[in-house]
Short mmCIF file of C-alpha atoms and ligand atoms in Angstrom, two decimals:
data_model
loop_
_atom_site.label_atom_id
_atom_site.label_comp_id
_atom_site.label_asym_id
_atom_site.label_seq_id
_atom_site.Cartn_x
_atom_site.Cartn_y
_atom_site.Cartn_z
CA MET B 1 12.76 6.44 -17.18
CA VAL B 2 12.35 9.79 -15.50
CA LEU B 3 10.42 9.64 -12.28
CA LYS B 4 10.62 12.64 -9.99
CA LEU B 5 9.93 11.81 -6.37
CA TYR B 6 10.08 13.80 -3.18
CA ASN B 7 13.11 12.57 -1.22
CA THR B 8 12.72 12.99 2.55
CA LEU B 9 16.51 12.99 3.00
CA ALA B 10 17.21 15.69 0.37
CA ARG B 11 14.00 17.53 1.39
CA ASP B 12 13.30 18.13 -2.28
CA LEU B 13 11.98 16.55 -5.45
CA ALA B 14 14.68 14.53 -7.16
CA PRO B 15 14.79 12.25 -10.18
CA VAL B 16 15.06 8.57 -9.37
CA THR B 17 18.09 7.26 -11.17
CA ALA B 18 17.92 3.85 -12.83
CA PRO B 19 20.69 1.57 -11.67
CA PRO B 20 22.77 0.10 -14.48
CA GLU B 21 22.12 -3.53 -15.42
CA ARG B 22 20.04 -4.57 -12.44
CA PRO B 23 16.51 -4.05 -11.23
CA LEU B 24 15.82 -1.00 -9.09
CA SER B 25 15.46 -2.06 -5.47
CA ILE B 26 12.67 -0.89 -3.20
CA TYR B 27 12.56 -1.81 0.48
CA ALA B 28 9.20 -1.27 2.14
CA CYS B 29 8.87 -1.54 5.90
CA GLY B 30 6.15 -4.14 6.17
CA PRO B 31 3.39 -4.92 8.64
CA THR B 32 3.72 -6.04 12.22
CA VAL B 33 1.55 -9.14 12.12
CA TYR B 34 -0.28 -9.10 15.45
CA ASP B 35 -3.71 -7.95 14.25
CA TYR B 36 -5.61 -7.19 11.05
CA ALA B 37 -4.10 -4.37 9.02
CA HIS B 38 -6.20 -1.21 9.27
CA ILE B 39 -7.04 1.04 6.35
CA GLY B 40 -4.23 3.44 7.36
CA ASN B 41 -1.62 0.68 7.08
CA LEU B 42 -3.17 -0.34 3.79
CA ARG B 43 -2.91 3.18 2.40
CA THR B 44 0.85 2.91 2.80
CA PHE B 45 0.99 -0.45 1.02
CA VAL B 46 -1.12 0.82 -1.87
CA THR B 47 1.32 3.74 -2.20
CA ASN B 48 4.20 1.25 -2.42
CA ASP B 49 2.29 -0.58 -5.13
CA LEU B 50 1.66 2.63 -7.08
CA LEU B 51 5.36 3.43 -6.90
CA ARG B 52 6.30 -0.01 -8.14
CA ARG B 53 3.72 -0.03 -10.93
CA THR B 54 4.74 3.48 -12.02
CA LEU B 55 8.38 2.45 -12.34
CA GLU B 56 7.36 -0.64 -14.30
CA TYR B 57 5.09 1.44 -16.55
CA LEU B 58 8.07 3.68 -17.24
CA GLY B 59 10.02 0.61 -18.36
CA GLN B 60 12.10 0.12 -15.23
CA GLU B 61 12.57 -3.35 -13.82
CA VAL B 62 11.87 -3.34 -10.08
CA GLU B 63 12.62 -5.63 -7.17
CA LEU B 64 10.30 -4.80 -4.29
CA VAL B 65 11.15 -6.30 -0.91
CA MET B 66 8.58 -5.94 1.87
CA ASN B 67 9.38 -7.43 5.24
CA ILE B 68 7.06 -9.07 7.71
CA THR B 69 7.72 -8.01 11.30
CA ASP B 70 6.93 -11.26 13.09
CA VAL B 71 8.81 -10.70 16.33
CA ASP B 72 8.56 -7.62 18.56
CA ASP B 73 6.82 -6.64 21.81
CA LYS B 74 3.34 -6.62 20.24
CA THR B 75 3.59 -9.99 18.48
CA ILE B 76 5.03 -11.67 21.59
CA ALA B 77 2.29 -10.20 23.82
CA GLY B 78 -0.38 -11.15 21.26
CA ALA B 79 0.77 -14.77 20.99
CA ARG B 80 0.86 -15.07 24.79
CA ALA B 81 -2.63 -13.65 25.16
CA ALA B 82 -3.91 -16.05 22.47
CA GLY B 83 -2.11 -19.01 24.04
CA GLU B 84 -0.40 -19.78 20.74
CA THR B 85 3.17 -20.11 19.56
CA LEU B 86 4.59 -16.95 18.02
CA THR B 87 4.77 -18.67 14.63
CA ASP B 88 1.14 -19.87 14.61
CA PHE B 89 -0.08 -16.50 15.81
CA THR B 90 1.89 -14.35 13.38
CA ARG B 91 1.34 -16.58 10.33
CA ARG B 92 -2.40 -16.18 10.70
CA TYR B 93 -2.17 -12.39 10.57
CA GLU B 94 0.38 -12.57 7.78
CA ASP B 95 -2.12 -14.60 5.72
CA TYR B 96 -4.91 -12.10 6.41
CA PHE B 97 -2.58 -9.29 5.43
CA LEU B 98 -1.59 -10.92 2.14
CA ALA B 99 -5.25 -11.56 1.36
CA ASP B 100 -5.93 -7.85 1.97
CA LEU B 101 -3.17 -6.89 -0.45
CA ALA B 102 -4.59 -9.24 -3.08
CA ALA B 103 -8.08 -7.75 -2.62
CA LEU B 104 -6.59 -4.30 -3.18
CA ASN B 105 -4.85 -5.46 -6.38
CA VAL B 106 -1.45 -4.81 -4.80
CA LYS B 107 1.08 -6.78 -6.84
CA THR B 108 2.99 -9.38 -4.84
CA PRO B 109 6.41 -8.14 -3.73
CA ALA B 110 9.40 -10.03 -5.14
CA ALA B 111 10.35 -11.04 -1.61
CA LYS B 112 8.59 -10.99 1.77
CA PRO B 113 11.31 -11.78 4.31
CA ARG B 114 10.21 -12.58 7.84
CA ALA B 115 12.29 -11.06 10.63
CA THR B 116 12.52 -14.39 12.49
CA GLU B 117 14.28 -15.91 9.48
CA HIS B 118 17.12 -13.37 9.47
CA VAL B 119 18.23 -13.40 13.09
CA PRO B 120 21.78 -14.71 12.32
CA THR B 121 22.41 -11.58 10.22
CA MET B 122 21.04 -9.37 13.01
CA ILE B 123 23.45 -11.03 15.44
CA ALA B 124 26.35 -10.56 13.00
CA LEU B 125 25.51 -6.87 12.56
CA ILE B 126 25.34 -6.33 16.33
CA GLU B 127 28.72 -8.05 16.73
CA LYS B 128 30.21 -5.66 14.18
CA LEU B 129 28.66 -2.67 15.97
CA LEU B 130 30.09 -3.89 19.28
CA ALA B 131 33.49 -4.39 17.63
CA ASN B 132 33.59 -0.93 16.05
CA GLY B 133 32.46 0.78 19.22
CA ARG B 134 29.04 2.00 18.04
CA ALA B 135 27.24 -0.38 20.40
CA TYR B 136 27.62 -1.28 24.04
CA PRO B 137 26.18 -3.93 26.35
CA ALA B 138 23.91 -2.93 29.25
CA ASP B 139 21.95 -4.86 31.89
CA ASP B 140 18.89 -5.57 29.78
CA GLY B 141 20.36 -5.69 26.29
CA VAL B 142 22.79 -4.28 23.76
CA TYR B 143 22.34 -0.61 22.84
CA PHE B 144 23.36 1.62 19.95
CA SER B 145 25.17 4.75 21.11
CA ILE B 146 23.77 7.70 19.24
CA ALA B 147 26.56 9.98 20.43
CA ARG B 148 29.01 7.79 18.52
CA PHE B 149 27.21 8.27 15.18
CA PRO B 150 27.79 11.94 14.35
CA SER B 151 25.30 12.23 11.49
CA TYR B 152 22.41 10.90 13.61
CA GLY B 153 19.33 12.96 12.79
CA LYS B 154 20.10 13.69 9.15
CA LEU B 155 16.87 12.17 7.85
CA SER B 156 14.41 13.58 10.34
CA GLY B 157 16.20 16.64 11.66
CA ARG B 158 15.51 15.16 15.11
CA THR B 159 17.74 13.40 17.55
CA GLU B 160 15.46 12.73 20.46
CA THR B 161 11.87 12.13 21.31
CA GLU B 162 10.13 14.87 23.25
CA GLY B 163 10.85 14.67 26.94
CA GLU B 164 13.71 12.24 26.45
CA THR B 165 17.06 12.93 28.02
CA GLU B 166 20.36 12.72 26.19
CA ALA B 167 21.20 9.44 27.94
CA SER B 168 17.92 7.68 27.26
CA ARG B 169 17.82 8.20 23.50
CA ASP B 170 20.10 5.24 22.77
CA PHE B 171 18.06 2.39 21.38
CA ALA B 172 18.10 -1.37 21.89
CA LEU B 173 19.68 -3.55 19.23
CA TRP B 174 19.11 -6.69 21.28
CA LYS B 175 16.88 -7.35 24.30
CA PHE B 176 18.02 -9.98 26.77
CA TRP B 177 15.56 -12.78 27.47
CA LYS B 178 12.86 -12.08 30.08
CA GLU B 179 10.27 -14.41 31.53
CA GLU B 180 7.44 -12.96 29.41
CA ASP B 181 9.35 -13.73 26.19
CA GLY B 182 8.62 -17.42 26.81
CA GLU B 183 10.05 -19.58 24.04
CA THR B 184 10.98 -16.58 21.93
CA ALA B 185 14.76 -16.33 22.24
CA TRP B 186 17.90 -16.83 20.22
CA GLU B 187 21.38 -17.64 21.49
CA ALA B 188 23.94 -14.93 20.72
CA PRO B 189 27.58 -14.39 21.75
CA PHE B 190 26.49 -11.31 23.71
CA GLY B 191 23.61 -13.11 25.47
CA LYS B 192 20.38 -14.97 24.82
CA GLY B 193 17.54 -12.72 23.73
CA ARG B 194 15.72 -11.25 20.77
CA PRO B 195 16.32 -8.46 18.28
CA GLY B 196 15.07 -4.89 18.58
CA TRP B 197 12.73 -3.78 15.79
CA HIS B 198 15.17 -1.45 14.01
CA ILE B 199 17.97 -4.00 13.52
CA GLU B 200 15.48 -6.35 11.88
CA CYS B 201 15.12 -4.05 8.87
CA SER B 202 18.85 -3.36 8.62
CA ALA B 203 19.51 -7.12 8.51
CA MET B 204 16.81 -7.94 5.97
CA ILE B 205 18.01 -5.12 3.70
CA ALA B 206 21.57 -6.44 3.92
CA ASP B 207 20.46 -10.02 3.20
CA LEU B 208 18.09 -9.32 0.34
CA ILE B 209 19.43 -6.17 -1.28
CA GLY B 210 22.88 -5.20 -0.02
CA PRO B 211 24.36 -2.14 1.70
CA THR B 212 22.33 0.39 -0.35
CA VAL B 213 18.66 0.37 -1.37
CA ASP B 214 17.52 2.52 -4.30
CA ILE B 215 14.22 3.57 -2.68
CA HIS B 216 13.26 2.97 0.94
CA THR B 217 9.62 3.54 1.84
CA GLY B 218 7.27 3.77 4.82
CA ALA B 219 4.75 6.18 6.27
CA THR B 220 5.83 9.42 7.92
CA ASP B 221 5.60 7.96 11.44
CA LEU B 222 8.62 5.78 10.61
CA ILE B 223 10.97 8.68 9.75
CA PHE B 224 11.83 9.05 13.41
CA PRO B 225 13.06 7.04 15.13
CA HIS B 226 12.76 3.85 13.01
CA HIS B 227 14.41 4.99 9.79
CA GLU B 228 16.89 7.23 11.57
CA ASN B 229 17.95 4.17 13.56
CA GLU B 230 18.13 1.93 10.50
CA ILE B 231 20.51 4.48 8.95
CA ALA B 232 22.65 4.64 12.10
CA GLN B 233 22.99 0.84 12.28
CA SER B 234 23.56 0.06 8.60
CA GLU B 235 25.81 3.00 7.82
CA SER B 236 27.93 2.25 10.89
CA VAL B 237 28.60 -1.21 9.48
CA TYR B 238 28.80 -0.64 5.72
CA ALA B 239 29.98 2.99 5.50
CA ALA B 240 27.63 3.44 2.51
CA PRO B 241 24.29 5.25 2.30
CA LEU B 242 21.48 2.94 3.41
CA ALA B 243 19.10 4.39 0.81
CA ARG B 244 19.50 6.71 -2.17
CA HIS B 245 15.92 7.84 -1.96
CA TRP B 246 13.49 7.96 0.96
CA LEU B 247 9.76 8.04 0.26
CA HIS B 248 7.28 8.60 3.07
CA GLY B 249 3.53 8.49 2.69
CA ALA B 250 1.31 10.79 4.72
CA PHE B 251 -1.09 9.42 7.29
CA LEU B 252 -4.70 8.47 6.92
CA LEU B 253 -7.13 10.10 9.34
CA VAL B 254 -10.65 8.85 9.99
CA GLU B 255 -13.33 11.55 10.25
CA GLY B 256 -10.53 14.05 10.95
CA GLN B 257 -9.01 12.04 13.79
CA LYS B 258 -6.13 9.71 14.34
CA MET B 259 -7.30 6.11 14.36
CA SER B 260 -7.43 4.63 17.81
CA LYS B 261 -9.10 1.69 19.47
CA SER B 262 -10.63 3.96 22.12
CA LEU B 263 -12.38 6.06 19.46
CA GLY B 264 -13.62 2.90 17.74
CA ASN B 265 -12.45 4.20 14.37
CA VAL B 266 -9.82 1.60 13.49
CA PHE B 267 -11.35 0.16 10.32
CA THR B 268 -10.21 -2.85 8.35
CA LEU B 269 -11.21 -4.08 4.89
CA ARG B 270 -13.74 -6.36 6.62
CA ASP B 271 -15.49 -3.31 8.11
CA LEU B 272 -15.65 -1.79 4.63
CA GLU B 273 -17.08 -5.00 3.18
CA ASN B 274 -19.68 -5.21 5.95
CA ARG B 275 -20.91 -1.80 4.89
CA GLY B 276 -21.19 -2.88 1.26
CA PHE B 277 -17.93 -1.54 -0.14
CA SER B 278 -15.40 -3.49 -2.14
CA SER B 279 -11.67 -3.21 -1.55
CA LEU B 280 -11.30 -1.65 -4.99
CA ASP B 281 -13.68 1.17 -4.00
CA TYR B 282 -11.13 1.93 -1.31
CA ARG B 283 -8.25 1.71 -3.80
CA TYR B 284 -10.10 4.13 -6.12
CA TRP B 285 -10.59 6.55 -3.24
CA LEU B 286 -6.89 6.33 -2.32
CA LEU B 287 -5.96 7.25 -5.90
CA THR B 288 -7.82 10.53 -5.52
CA ALA B 289 -5.56 11.75 -2.67
CA HIS B 290 -1.89 12.54 -3.23
CA TYR B 291 0.35 10.26 -1.19
CA ARG B 292 2.07 13.23 0.50
CA THR B 293 -1.11 14.78 1.82
CA GLN B 294 -3.01 13.52 4.80
CA ALA B 295 -6.16 11.83 3.60
CA ASN B 296 -9.35 12.08 5.61
CA PHE B 297 -11.44 8.93 5.37
CA THR B 298 -15.19 9.32 5.71
CA TRP B 299 -17.97 6.91 4.75
CA GLU B 300 -19.45 9.61 2.50
CA ALA B 301 -16.16 9.95 0.64
CA LEU B 302 -15.95 6.19 0.20
CA ALA B 303 -19.53 6.12 -1.09
CA GLY B 304 -18.51 8.78 -3.61
CA ALA B 305 -15.61 6.61 -4.74
CA GLN B 306 -17.91 3.61 -5.04
CA THR B 307 -20.29 5.56 -7.27
CA ALA B 308 -17.43 6.85 -9.40
CA ARG B 309 -15.91 3.41 -9.79
CA GLY B 310 -19.30 1.96 -10.68
CA ARG B 311 -19.68 4.59 -13.40
CA LEU B 312 -16.17 3.91 -14.64
CA ASN B 313 -16.84 0.16 -14.82
CA ASP B 314 -20.13 0.70 -16.64
CA ALA B 315 -18.54 3.15 -19.06
CA PHE B 316 -15.69 0.74 -19.70
CA LEU B 317 -18.05 -2.16 -20.39
CA ASP B 318 -20.03 0.02 -22.78
CA LEU B 319 -16.99 0.70 -24.95
CA ASP B 320 -16.54 -1.32 -28.13
CA SER B 321 -14.59 -4.45 -27.47
CA GLY B 322 -12.79 -4.00 -30.80
CA ILE B 323 -9.03 -3.94 -30.61
CA GLY B 324 -7.76 -0.37 -30.66
CA GLN B 325 -4.50 1.30 -29.86
CA ALA B 326 -4.00 3.54 -26.86
CA ASP B 327 -4.07 7.24 -27.69
CA GLU B 328 -0.54 8.64 -27.59
CA SER B 329 -1.42 12.16 -26.46
CA TYR B 330 -3.41 10.83 -23.48
CA ARG B 331 -0.62 8.39 -22.70
CA ALA B 332 1.84 11.28 -22.69
CA LYS B 333 -0.34 13.23 -20.23
CA PHE B 334 -0.75 10.19 -18.01
CA HIS B 335 2.99 9.60 -18.10
CA ASP B 336 3.64 13.23 -17.10
CA PHE B 337 1.23 13.08 -14.17
CA ILE B 338 2.44 9.85 -12.62
CA SER B 339 6.12 10.65 -13.14
CA ASP B 340 5.61 13.99 -11.35
CA ASP B 341 5.85 12.67 -7.79
CA LEU B 342 3.07 10.12 -8.38
CA ASN B 343 0.31 12.59 -9.12
CA PHE B 344 -2.51 10.08 -9.17
CA PRO B 345 -5.33 12.55 -8.44
CA GLN B 346 -4.56 14.14 -11.82
CA ALA B 347 -4.19 10.74 -13.48
CA VAL B 348 -7.66 9.76 -12.25
CA ALA B 349 -9.14 13.04 -13.49
CA LEU B 350 -7.65 12.21 -16.89
CA ILE B 351 -9.78 9.04 -17.08
CA TRP B 352 -12.92 11.15 -17.01
CA GLN B 353 -11.57 13.55 -19.61
CA LEU B 354 -10.77 10.61 -21.83
CA LEU B 355 -14.25 9.15 -21.45
CA ALA B 356 -15.84 12.52 -22.29
CA ASP B 357 -13.65 13.06 -25.35
CA SER B 358 -15.90 12.45 -28.34
CA SER B 359 -13.01 12.84 -30.77
CA LEU B 360 -11.80 9.40 -29.70
CA THR B 361 -13.38 6.18 -30.90
CA PRO B 362 -14.59 3.72 -28.23
CA ASP B 363 -11.94 1.14 -29.10
CA VAL B 364 -9.20 3.75 -28.58
CA GLN B 365 -10.76 4.87 -25.29
CA ARG B 366 -10.88 1.27 -24.17
CA ALA B 367 -7.27 0.54 -25.11
CA THR B 368 -6.12 3.73 -23.39
CA LEU B 369 -8.00 2.90 -20.19
CA LEU B 370 -6.50 -0.59 -20.15
CA ASP B 371 -3.07 0.95 -20.57
CA PHE B 372 -3.63 3.34 -17.62
CA ASP B 373 -5.00 0.49 -15.53
CA ARG B 374 -1.62 -1.26 -15.62
CA VAL B 375 -0.74 1.36 -13.00
CA LEU B 376 -4.09 2.26 -11.46
CA GLY B 377 -4.85 -1.40 -10.76
CA LEU B 378 -8.65 -1.07 -10.79
CA GLY B 379 -9.11 -4.45 -12.45
CA LEU B 380 -10.72 -3.17 -15.66
CA ALA B 381 -9.32 -6.03 -17.76
CA GLU B 382 -11.08 -8.55 -15.50
CA LEU B 383 -14.48 -6.87 -15.67
CA LYS B 384 -17.20 -9.00 -17.18
CA PRO B 385 -20.55 -7.79 -18.43
CA PRO B 386 -23.24 -8.83 -15.93
CA THR B 387 -24.99 -12.10 -16.71
CA ILE B 388 -28.68 -11.48 -17.21
CA PRO B 389 -30.87 -14.49 -16.36
CA PRO B 390 -33.15 -15.74 -19.17
CA GLU B 391 -36.39 -14.71 -17.38
CA ILE B 392 -35.11 -11.11 -17.20
CA GLN B 393 -34.04 -11.30 -20.87
CA ASN B 394 -37.63 -12.30 -21.71
CA LEU B 395 -39.03 -9.34 -19.77
CA LEU B 396 -36.66 -7.07 -21.71
CA VAL B 397 -37.91 -8.44 -25.03
CA GLU B 398 -41.53 -7.93 -23.91
CA ARG B 399 -40.73 -4.40 -22.80
CA GLU B 400 -39.07 -3.60 -26.12
CA ALA B 401 -42.21 -4.81 -27.93
CA ALA B 402 -44.45 -2.75 -25.63
CA ARG B 403 -42.37 0.35 -26.30
CA LYS B 404 -42.53 -0.20 -30.05
CA ALA B 405 -46.31 -0.50 -29.78
CA ARG B 406 -46.28 2.71 -27.69
CA ASP B 407 -47.94 0.81 -24.83
CA PHE B 408 -46.08 2.77 -22.17
CA ALA B 409 -48.17 1.51 -19.28
CA THR B 410 -47.05 -2.07 -19.94
CA ALA B 411 -43.46 -0.93 -20.58
CA ASP B 412 -43.41 0.85 -17.20
CA ALA B 413 -44.88 -2.15 -15.40
CA LEU B 414 -42.22 -4.36 -16.95
CA ARG B 415 -39.51 -1.90 -15.92
CA ALA B 416 -40.76 -2.03 -12.33
CA GLN B 417 -40.68 -5.84 -12.45
CA ILE B 418 -37.10 -5.87 -13.80
CA GLU B 419 -35.95 -3.33 -11.22
CA THR B 420 -37.48 -5.28 -8.37
CA ALA B 421 -35.37 -8.23 -9.53
CA GLY B 422 -32.23 -6.15 -8.87
CA PHE B 423 -31.47 -4.49 -12.21
CA THR B 424 -31.68 -0.99 -13.64
CA ILE B 425 -32.67 -0.11 -17.18
CA GLU B 426 -31.69 2.88 -19.19
CA ASP B 427 -33.31 3.62 -22.53
CA THR B 428 -30.59 4.71 -24.94
CA GLU B 429 -30.43 5.40 -28.69
CA LYS B 430 -29.14 1.88 -29.14
CA GLY B 431 -31.97 0.32 -27.12
CA GLN B 432 -32.40 -0.76 -23.50
CA LYS B 433 -29.25 -0.91 -21.40
CA ILE B 434 -29.49 -3.19 -18.39
CA ARG B 435 -27.19 -3.14 -15.35
CA VAL B 436 -27.00 -4.92 -12.04
CA LYS B 437 -28.10 -2.54 -9.27
P1 LIG D 1 2.73 -1.50 11.42
O1 LIG D 1 1.97 -2.74 11.04
O2 LIG D 1 2.20 -0.83 12.63
O3 LIG D 1 4.21 -1.79 11.52
O4 LIG D 1 2.53 -0.47 10.24
C1 LIG D 1 2.65 -0.83 8.89
C2 LIG D 1 2.79 0.42 8.04
O5 LIG D 1 1.61 1.22 8.12
C3 LIG D 1 3.95 1.32 8.43
O6 LIG D 1 4.62 1.75 7.24
C4 LIG D 1 3.27 2.48 9.14
O7 LIG D 1 4.03 3.64 9.03
C5 LIG D 1 1.98 2.58 8.35
N1 LIG D 1 0.87 3.27 9.05
C6 LIG D 1 0.46 3.11 10.33
N2 LIG D 1 -0.60 3.91 10.61
C7 LIG D 1 -0.90 4.58 9.46
C8 LIG D 1 -1.88 5.56 9.09
N3 LIG D 1 -2.82 5.99 9.94
N4 LIG D 1 -1.85 6.03 7.81
C9 LIG D 1 -0.93 5.60 6.94
N5 LIG D 1 0.02 4.68 7.22
C10 LIG D 1 0.05 4.18 8.47
ZN1 LIG D 2 11.76 -0.92 8.81
#
């Protein structure tokens, strides 16, 4: 297994090394479940899936852990506004989120820990940080002292947010209970309250993986301060690197702008569906942008992806269903592209080269596409030829007879009738080819 990936910490491409005798661990910072995931969030989760599938394609066993952030300021405020318990409120959005992942053919992570189920570990970590002097209590909570962690900033090259003062850059590990937290509180030796967001990830990593993760992922907005803070907390307790490899996906823009509620451009999969797009059209479009470049979502671009995916599906269904073997030279190219920092735009371009390559027999093309789709996840294996109702079949037979008799006026009238019923016909050397519009 040789996968080269850009490592944010090393600031360079580096081979991912396979751990001996255990699956490779990936920790993905998961969603905060207070609303539907938007297509920017989903880009990041598709990237995680492509990473996981690539490693598996290369023969590496993987254990992907993706957390669910089900307690923080936004989830507490959301539950209050909805008049629901935090659990009822967050579970609903968790379910929507998991349904979105399924619609995008994102393989289910091996574990999906919820922050609220790992609070004892968070408390234990904070106690250790208090004991070793990296943390201190204040009026409203327990804070991590950045000045006491000398390598703070090594991931991001930053130590403070713009406009922040030296004193205010310390971050909360624990927030003491306030009225607006309602029922959401845990007893702790240092005071009743709730965890800060950063300690949640450190605790879930410790519980599910251990002191060191092989690959830690997120989008670029998490590099600072979230991941910098995770490093500070975990490394202060375990004195081992939190992650060997850091992968960060670039952001998704919409029509050249950052998504925001005020611009009305925060789209979800439901918005895409309402405009006639399937989730897999979106997945196809994501494959055509490299994960380290900002991608600019436009409806025109998505329509282009929909057309391309439709053509791919049609071409796939047209291939002989005989059992062939994947072509080794195409497999080698595909392997080279995806193992070169997940170069999926090139891997997608290879599909079209393969389909245009007349030196390959259809059964080989089909087997090769199915092999690629283990990583691309476009659902080719599940495609079924469209079912044509008997009355349309009859019209096709009549049209064939009219064409044979060179009665083109009747043939054209029949075509119009078939098309009005929602199908398209193409006259090929092998006869009429019918598709659902
Ligand atoms: P959240 O639910 O806000 O915690 O975000 C879930 C994931 O989506 C995190 O890894 C974020 O970094 C990522 N994310 C948020 N906005 C975008 C965006 N516009 N493009 C790509 N990823 C994003
Ligand atoms: Zn995290």
